[in-house]
mmCIF file of C-alpha atoms and ligand atoms in Angstrom:
data_model
loop_
_atom_site.group_PDB
_atom_site.id
_atom_site.type_symbol
_atom_site.label_atom_id
_atom_site.label_comp_id
_atom_site.label_asym_id
_atom_site.label_seq_id
_atom_site.Cartn_x
_atom_site.Cartn_y
_atom_site.Cartn_z
ATOM 1 C CA UNK A 1 -16.029 18.512 11.269
ATOM 2 C CA UNK A 2 -14.750 21.485 9.288
ATOM 3 C CA UNK A 3 -11.900 22.069 6.873
ATOM 4 C CA UNK A 4 -9.465 23.096 9.594
ATOM 5 C CA UNK A 5 -9.909 19.819 11.564
ATOM 6 C CA UNK A 6 -9.041 17.682 8.601
ATOM 7 C CA UNK A 7 -5.856 17.765 6.540
ATOM 8 C CA UNK A 8 -5.977 15.347 3.576
ATOM 9 C CA UNK A 9 -2.195 15.671 3.127
ATOM 10 C CA UNK A 10 -1.695 13.896 6.466
ATOM 11 C CA UNK A 11 -3.496 10.790 5.221
ATOM 12 C CA UNK A 12 -0.925 8.126 4.345
ATOM 13 C CA UNK A 13 -3.376 5.792 2.615
ATOM 14 C CA UNK A 14 -6.868 6.680 1.462
ATOM 15 C CA UNK A 15 -9.544 4.193 2.526
ATOM 16 C CA UNK A 16 -13.338 4.067 2.786
ATOM 17 C CA UNK A 17 -13.288 5.495 6.313
ATOM 18 C CA UNK A 18 -11.236 8.588 5.640
ATOM 19 C CA UNK A 19 -12.879 9.236 2.242
ATOM 20 C CA UNK A 20 -16.173 9.908 4.090
ATOM 21 C CA UNK A 21 -14.390 12.564 6.124
ATOM 22 C CA UNK A 22 -13.806 14.608 2.963
ATOM 23 C CA UNK A 23 -17.557 15.067 2.565
ATOM 24 C CA UNK A 24 -18.033 15.841 6.248
ATOM 25 C CA UNK A 25 -15.260 18.451 6.116
ATOM 26 C CA UNK A 26 -16.473 19.870 2.798
ATOM 27 C CA UNK A 27 -13.191 19.053 1.023
ATOM 28 C CA UNK A 28 -13.579 18.030 -2.614
ATOM 29 C CA UNK A 29 -12.266 14.640 -3.741
ATOM 30 C CA UNK A 30 -10.131 14.276 -6.894
ATOM 31 C CA UNK A 31 -10.338 11.119 -8.953
ATOM 32 C CA UNK A 32 -8.728 10.193 -12.290
ATOM 33 C CA UNK A 33 -8.517 7.045 -14.367
ATOM 34 C CA UNK A 34 -5.244 5.218 -15.010
ATOM 35 C CA UNK A 35 -4.515 2.154 -17.087
ATOM 36 C CA UNK A 36 -0.714 2.032 -16.867
ATOM 37 C CA UNK A 37 2.136 2.172 -14.355
ATOM 38 C CA UNK A 38 3.753 5.528 -15.273
ATOM 39 C CA UNK A 39 0.381 7.312 -15.108
ATOM 40 C CA UNK A 40 -0.371 5.692 -11.742
ATOM 41 C CA UNK A 41 2.969 6.874 -10.327
ATOM 42 C CA UNK A 42 2.328 10.460 -11.453
ATOM 43 C CA UNK A 43 -1.298 10.596 -10.210
ATOM 44 C CA UNK A 44 -0.354 9.209 -6.819
ATOM 45 C CA UNK A 45 2.544 11.611 -6.425
ATOM 46 C CA UNK A 46 0.367 14.559 -7.505
ATOM 47 C CA UNK A 47 -2.107 13.639 -4.767
ATOM 48 C CA UNK A 48 -5.385 12.411 -6.277
ATOM 49 C CA UNK A 49 -7.451 10.586 -3.675
ATOM 50 C CA UNK A 50 -8.668 7.763 -5.895
ATOM 51 C CA UNK A 51 -7.471 6.118 -9.097
ATOM 52 C CA UNK A 52 -10.007 4.278 -11.213
ATOM 53 C CA UNK A 53 -9.039 1.525 -13.596
ATOM 54 C CA UNK A 54 -12.146 2.194 -15.654
ATOM 55 C CA UNK A 55 -13.580 0.006 -18.364
ATOM 56 C CA UNK A 56 -12.995 3.069 -20.584
ATOM 57 C CA UNK A 57 -9.605 1.424 -21.046
ATOM 58 C CA UNK A 58 -11.326 -0.648 -23.731
ATOM 59 C CA UNK A 59 -11.965 2.454 -25.861
ATOM 60 C CA UNK A 60 -9.341 4.941 -24.682
ATOM 61 C CA UNK A 61 -6.401 2.546 -24.351
ATOM 62 C CA UNK A 62 -7.363 -0.338 -26.660
ATOM 63 C CA UNK A 63 -9.240 1.523 -29.412
ATOM 64 C CA UNK A 64 -12.496 -0.479 -29.223
ATOM 65 C CA UNK A 65 -15.765 1.114 -30.362
ATOM 66 C CA UNK A 66 -17.267 1.109 -26.847
ATOM 67 C CA UNK A 67 -16.667 -0.305 -23.354
ATOM 68 C CA UNK A 68 -18.898 -3.354 -23.732
ATOM 69 C CA UNK A 69 -16.275 -5.847 -24.876
ATOM 70 C CA UNK A 70 -13.919 -5.157 -21.929
ATOM 71 C CA UNK A 71 -13.136 -8.469 -20.221
ATOM 72 C CA UNK A 72 -12.307 -9.449 -16.646
ATOM 73 C CA UNK A 73 -8.837 -10.547 -17.801
ATOM 74 C CA UNK A 74 -8.129 -7.112 -19.294
ATOM 75 C CA UNK A 75 -9.445 -5.311 -16.201
ATOM 76 C CA UNK A 76 -7.430 -7.450 -13.771
ATOM 77 C CA UNK A 77 -4.257 -7.071 -15.852
ATOM 78 C CA UNK A 78 -4.490 -3.261 -15.843
ATOM 79 C CA UNK A 79 -5.550 -3.097 -12.177
ATOM 80 C CA UNK A 80 -2.449 -5.100 -11.255
ATOM 81 C CA UNK A 81 -0.063 -2.796 -13.123
ATOM 82 C CA UNK A 82 -1.703 0.406 -11.853
ATOM 83 C CA UNK A 83 -1.464 -0.961 -8.307
ATOM 84 C CA UNK A 84 2.340 -1.026 -8.628
ATOM 85 C CA UNK A 85 2.390 2.760 -9.010
ATOM 86 C CA UNK A 86 0.207 3.661 -6.020
ATOM 87 C CA UNK A 87 1.071 4.367 -2.404
ATOM 88 C CA UNK A 88 -1.553 6.775 -1.090
ATOM 89 C CA UNK A 89 -4.450 6.736 -3.543
ATOM 90 C CA UNK A 90 -7.316 4.296 -3.233
ATOM 91 C CA UNK A 91 -7.483 1.887 -6.192
ATOM 92 C CA UNK A 92 -10.886 1.211 -7.754
ATOM 93 C CA UNK A 93 -11.439 -1.694 -10.140
ATOM 94 C CA UNK A 94 -14.315 -1.224 -12.567
ATOM 95 C CA UNK A 95 -16.513 -4.285 -13.044
ATOM 96 C CA UNK A 96 -16.900 -4.786 -16.814
ATOM 97 C CA UNK A 97 -20.102 -5.482 -18.732
ATOM 98 C CA UNK A 98 -21.562 -8.941 -17.946
ATOM 99 C CA UNK A 99 -19.172 -9.610 -15.062
ATOM 100 C CA UNK A 100 -21.961 -8.911 -12.536
ATOM 101 C CA UNK A 101 -25.342 -8.540 -14.296
ATOM 102 C CA UNK A 102 -26.307 -12.174 -14.935
ATOM 103 C CA UNK A 103 -25.647 -13.913 -11.647
ATOM 104 C CA UNK A 104 -25.023 -12.713 -8.087
ATOM 105 C CA UNK A 105 -22.572 -15.513 -7.223
ATOM 106 C CA UNK A 106 -20.549 -14.779 -10.326
ATOM 107 C CA UNK A 107 -20.615 -11.057 -9.455
ATOM 108 C CA UNK A 108 -19.219 -11.721 -5.964
ATOM 109 C CA UNK A 109 -16.508 -13.985 -7.438
ATOM 110 C CA UNK A 110 -15.513 -11.402 -10.048
ATOM 111 C CA UNK A 111 -15.487 -8.559 -7.510
ATOM 112 C CA UNK A 112 -13.219 -10.719 -5.328
ATOM 113 C CA UNK A 113 -10.780 -11.180 -8.219
ATOM 114 C CA UNK A 114 -10.206 -7.404 -8.337
ATOM 115 C CA UNK A 115 -8.979 -7.503 -4.725
ATOM 116 C CA UNK A 116 -7.221 -10.877 -4.749
ATOM 117 C CA UNK A 117 -5.527 -10.727 -8.150
ATOM 118 C CA UNK A 118 -5.574 -7.029 -9.049
ATOM 119 C CA UNK A 119 -4.766 -5.577 -5.628
ATOM 120 C CA UNK A 120 -7.723 -3.150 -5.829
ATOM 121 C CA UNK A 121 -9.136 -1.597 -2.649
ATOM 122 C CA UNK A 122 -12.724 -1.681 -3.920
ATOM 123 C CA UNK A 123 -14.855 -2.134 -7.032
ATOM 124 C CA UNK A 124 -17.187 0.145 -8.986
ATOM 125 C CA UNK A 125 -20.448 -1.166 -10.376
ATOM 126 C CA UNK A 126 -22.800 0.523 -12.839
ATOM 127 C CA UNK A 127 -26.520 0.512 -12.090
ATOM 128 C CA UNK A 128 -29.210 1.779 -9.720
ATOM 129 C CA UNK A 129 -32.076 0.248 -7.745
ATOM 130 C CA UNK A 130 -32.057 -2.992 -9.745
ATOM 131 C CA UNK A 131 -28.445 -3.850 -8.898
ATOM 132 C CA UNK A 132 -28.598 -3.290 -5.119
ATOM 133 C CA UNK A 133 -29.162 -7.003 -4.198
ATOM 134 C CA UNK A 134 -25.865 -7.777 -5.971
ATOM 135 C CA UNK A 135 -24.098 -4.864 -4.288
ATOM 136 C CA UNK A 136 -25.281 -6.033 -0.861
ATOM 137 C CA UNK A 137 -23.814 -9.516 -1.443
ATOM 138 C CA UNK A 138 -20.494 -8.119 -2.632
ATOM 139 C CA UNK A 139 -20.241 -5.856 0.416
ATOM 140 C CA UNK A 140 -21.189 -8.778 2.689
ATOM 141 C CA UNK A 141 -18.184 -10.595 1.216
ATOM 142 C CA UNK A 142 -15.988 -7.770 2.530
ATOM 143 C CA UNK A 143 -15.551 -5.854 -0.710
ATOM 144 C CA UNK A 144 -16.242 -2.094 -0.668
ATOM 145 C CA UNK A 145 -18.425 -0.917 -3.559
ATOM 146 C CA UNK A 146 -18.645 2.419 -5.335
ATOM 147 C CA UNK A 147 -21.957 2.883 -7.164
ATOM 148 C CA UNK A 148 -22.352 4.524 -10.586
ATOM 149 C CA UNK A 149 -25.601 6.014 -11.888
ATOM 150 C CA UNK A 150 -26.733 8.422 -14.590
ATOM 151 C CA UNK A 151 -25.325 7.785 -18.035
ATOM 152 C CA UNK A 152 -23.899 4.336 -17.370
ATOM 153 C CA UNK A 153 -22.005 3.487 -20.581
ATOM 154 C CA UNK A 154 -22.592 -0.265 -20.226
ATOM 155 C CA UNK A 155 -26.302 0.476 -20.920
ATOM 156 C CA UNK A 156 -25.874 2.670 -24.027
ATOM 157 C CA UNK A 157 -27.943 0.305 -26.140
ATOM 158 C CA UNK A 158 -30.828 0.508 -23.664
ATOM 159 C CA UNK A 159 -30.571 4.312 -23.523
ATOM 160 C CA UNK A 160 -30.174 4.667 -27.305
ATOM 161 C CA UNK A 161 -26.775 6.340 -27.112
ATOM 162 C CA UNK A 162 -24.619 8.562 -24.932
ATOM 163 C CA UNK A 163 -27.323 10.956 -23.774
ATOM 164 C CA UNK A 164 -27.705 13.076 -20.653
ATOM 165 C CA UNK A 165 -29.881 11.204 -18.132
ATOM 166 C CA UNK A 166 -32.360 12.662 -15.664
ATOM 167 C CA UNK A 167 -33.999 15.416 -17.709
ATOM 168 C CA UNK A 168 -37.310 13.525 -17.822
ATOM 169 C CA UNK A 169 -39.192 13.543 -14.490
ATOM 170 C CA UNK A 170 -39.491 9.729 -14.305
ATOM 171 C CA UNK A 171 -35.751 9.226 -14.929
ATOM 172 C CA UNK A 172 -34.930 11.963 -12.424
ATOM 173 C CA UNK A 173 -37.103 10.199 -9.822
ATOM 174 C CA UNK A 174 -35.453 6.855 -10.622
ATOM 175 C CA UNK A 175 -31.978 8.382 -10.178
ATOM 176 C CA UNK A 176 -32.901 10.000 -6.858
ATOM 177 C CA UNK A 177 -34.356 6.709 -5.587
ATOM 178 C CA UNK A 178 -31.321 4.818 -6.899
ATOM 179 C CA UNK A 179 -28.892 7.126 -5.102
ATOM 180 C CA UNK A 180 -30.712 6.477 -1.790
ATOM 181 C CA UNK A 181 -30.825 2.732 -2.542
ATOM 182 C CA UNK A 182 -27.073 2.628 -3.227
ATOM 183 C CA UNK A 183 -26.411 4.381 0.060
ATOM 184 C CA UNK A 184 -28.765 1.976 1.910
ATOM 185 C CA UNK A 185 -27.072 -1.005 0.250
ATOM 186 C CA UNK A 186 -23.765 0.139 1.784
ATOM 187 C CA UNK A 187 -21.882 1.813 -1.083
ATOM 188 C CA UNK A 188 -19.116 4.044 0.279
ATOM 189 C CA UNK A 189 -19.403 6.533 -2.622
ATOM 190 C CA UNK A 190 -21.049 6.848 -6.011
ATOM 191 C CA UNK A 191 -20.250 8.222 -9.446
ATOM 192 C CA UNK A 192 -22.864 10.499 -11.045
ATOM 193 C CA UNK A 193 -22.349 10.627 -14.805
ATOM 194 C CA UNK A 194 -23.871 13.053 -17.328
ATOM 195 C CA UNK A 195 -26.870 14.353 -15.416
ATOM 196 C CA UNK A 196 -28.150 17.936 -15.047
ATOM 197 C CA UNK A 197 -26.146 19.971 -12.519
ATOM 198 C CA UNK A 198 -29.233 20.642 -10.363
ATOM 199 C CA UNK A 199 -29.882 16.900 -10.089
ATOM 200 C CA UNK A 200 -26.225 16.350 -9.161
ATOM 201 C CA UNK A 201 -26.751 18.888 -6.378
ATOM 202 C CA UNK A 202 -30.003 17.325 -5.182
ATOM 203 C CA UNK A 203 -28.499 13.837 -5.043
ATOM 204 C CA UNK A 204 -25.345 15.103 -3.299
ATOM 205 C CA UNK A 205 -27.447 16.822 -0.624
ATOM 206 C CA UNK A 206 -29.720 13.797 -0.163
ATOM 207 C CA UNK A 207 -27.036 11.185 0.598
ATOM 208 C CA UNK A 208 -24.386 11.042 3.325
ATOM 209 C CA UNK A 209 -21.800 9.272 1.153
ATOM 210 C CA UNK A 210 -19.575 11.213 -1.284
ATOM 211 C CA UNK A 211 -20.779 11.753 -4.854
ATOM 212 C CA UNK A 212 -18.124 11.867 -7.559
ATOM 213 C CA UNK A 213 -19.323 13.710 -10.639
ATOM 214 C CA UNK A 214 -18.414 13.443 -14.288
ATOM 215 C CA UNK A 215 -20.651 15.817 -16.185
ATOM 216 C CA UNK A 216 -22.833 16.221 -13.079
ATOM 217 C CA UNK A 217 -22.045 19.824 -12.152
ATOM 218 C CA UNK A 218 -20.016 21.544 -9.490
ATOM 219 C CA UNK A 219 -21.985 20.539 -6.381
ATOM 220 C CA UNK A 220 -20.750 16.947 -6.272
ATOM 221 C CA UNK A 221 -18.376 16.017 -3.450
ATOM 222 C CA UNK A 222 -15.654 15.219 -5.954
ATOM 223 C CA UNK A 223 -14.922 14.955 -9.651
ATOM 224 C CA UNK A 224 -13.565 12.251 -11.931
ATOM 225 C CA UNK A 225 -12.231 12.527 -15.478
ATOM 226 C CA UNK A 226 -10.614 10.094 -17.852
ATOM 227 C CA UNK A 227 -6.907 10.966 -17.659
ATOM 228 C CA UNK A 228 -6.275 10.745 -21.412
ATOM 229 C CA UNK A 229 -9.264 13.053 -22.080
ATOM 230 C CA UNK A 230 -8.053 15.786 -19.731
ATOM 231 C CA UNK A 231 -4.524 15.477 -21.109
ATOM 232 C CA UNK A 232 -5.777 15.744 -24.690
ATOM 233 C CA UNK A 233 -4.251 12.376 -25.531
ATOM 234 C CA UNK A 234 -7.401 10.665 -26.814
ATOM 235 C CA UNK A 235 -8.463 12.457 -29.969
ATOM 236 C CA UNK A 236 -11.699 10.511 -30.629
ATOM 237 C CA UNK A 237 -13.790 11.881 -27.764
ATOM 238 C CA UNK A 238 -15.351 15.266 -27.124
ATOM 239 C CA UNK A 239 -17.692 15.974 -24.201
ATOM 240 C CA UNK A 240 -18.953 19.213 -22.709
ATOM 241 C CA UNK A 241 -17.657 18.229 -19.265
ATOM 242 C CA UNK A 242 -14.045 17.509 -20.251
ATOM 243 C CA UNK A 243 -11.645 20.313 -19.430
ATOM 244 C CA UNK A 244 -8.454 19.822 -21.456
ATOM 245 C CA UNK A 245 -5.498 20.673 -19.249
ATOM 246 C CA UNK A 246 -3.014 19.699 -21.949
ATOM 247 C CA UNK A 247 -2.824 18.897 -25.631
ATOM 248 C CA UNK A 248 -0.531 15.893 -25.442
ATOM 249 C CA UNK A 249 -1.526 14.470 -28.849
ATOM 250 C CA UNK A 250 -0.165 17.627 -30.459
ATOM 251 C CA UNK A 251 2.951 17.699 -28.287
ATOM 252 C CA UNK A 252 3.752 14.041 -28.889
ATOM 253 C CA UNK A 253 3.157 14.519 -32.625
ATOM 254 C CA UNK A 254 5.597 17.444 -32.634
ATOM 255 C CA UNK A 255 8.211 15.480 -30.666
ATOM 256 C CA UNK A 256 7.971 12.460 -32.971
ATOM 257 C CA UNK A 257 8.127 14.667 -36.091
ATOM 258 C CA UNK A 258 11.289 16.308 -34.721
ATOM 259 C CA UNK A 259 12.787 12.851 -34.020
ATOM 260 C CA UNK A 260 12.139 11.767 -37.627
ATOM 261 C CA UNK A 261 13.635 15.017 -38.909
ATOM 262 C CA UNK A 262 16.749 14.639 -36.708
ATOM 263 C CA UNK A 263 17.339 11.082 -37.975
ATOM 264 C CA UNK A 264 16.841 12.097 -41.607
ATOM 265 C CA UNK A 265 19.256 15.011 -41.438
ATOM 266 C CA UNK A 266 21.881 13.003 -39.508
ATOM 267 C CA UNK A 267 21.551 15.082 -36.349
ATOM 268 C CA UNK A 268 20.584 12.147 -34.148
ATOM 269 C CA UNK A 269 22.450 10.478 -32.522
ATOM 270 C CA UNK A 270 25.187 13.009 -31.738
ATOM 271 C CA UNK A 271 28.682 12.076 -30.530
ATOM 272 C CA UNK A 272 27.464 12.611 -26.929
ATOM 273 C CA UNK A 273 24.713 10.085 -27.560
ATOM 274 C CA UNK A 274 27.140 7.509 -28.978
ATOM 275 C CA UNK A 275 29.580 5.097 -27.238
ATOM 276 C CA UNK A 276 33.326 5.431 -27.830
HETATM 277 O O1 KIV B 1 -14.773 3.605 -17.016
HETATM 278 C C1 KIV B 1 -14.531 4.753 -16.583
HETATM 279 O O2 KIV B 1 -13.462 5.315 -16.826
HETATM 280 C C2 KIV B 1 -15.552 5.383 -15.781
HETATM 281 C C3 KIV B 1 -15.398 6.850 -15.471
HETATM 282 C C4 KIV B 1 -15.591 7.657 -16.685
HETATM 283 C C5 KIV B 1 -16.261 7.261 -14.347
HETATM 284 O O3 KIV B 1 -16.483 4.764 -15.400
#
């Protein structure tokens, strides 16, 4: 398949079958996070292929110190409201810390909640080789799984912080083996987070399923960013890989300051903004 045989705009609803075609045709996949209905509406209309309700909502949306305290209830609530804004994009629910690590049965049950209660099309799970038995069971239950390796934020305490993964030969080997294992386990795609660009390329070329990079270089089959980071709406986070397409914090600050000024000087509301 080449680019001319495949027109993503003709796809009415993205699913795990047609997402593979993007890789085959060499067309890059765009993914963004959303935690709320208005954002979901805009992303879907703009044409991203996948929308991720990431556990970053715990930090970016709720102001927590890290993602670890995100709960299933929070994740399902936000998945449900994002779902209301989507027509075409595939909806990914992110399995939060300790919703799948301790027990396989519990993991399958929690993954099922994302589809049954949240309306998600699939789930994303952090982890490599060690998590593949759980992934297999979830897929056997009929739930598509997106893998996630590299800097997996649910393991920051094990890694000793938010550090680029895969620079040491043994970690690089582990990540390459994990990528193959995720593909063998049946994942339909995988996120590669904060790894050297040459490793992102090697993994992408070694698996047949799409790789979605975040800080993993330009060779991945697609890219994902946290929406509020790329819009410049979340002031507490800086990363080399975030391209800021907007500075919404500044623009909102200016708008609110103008509103306060207009009220103080009696300019708002005007006669046109008042009822007779
Ligand atoms: O939780 C999240 O938003 C994520 C992306 C950054 C990939 O996992």
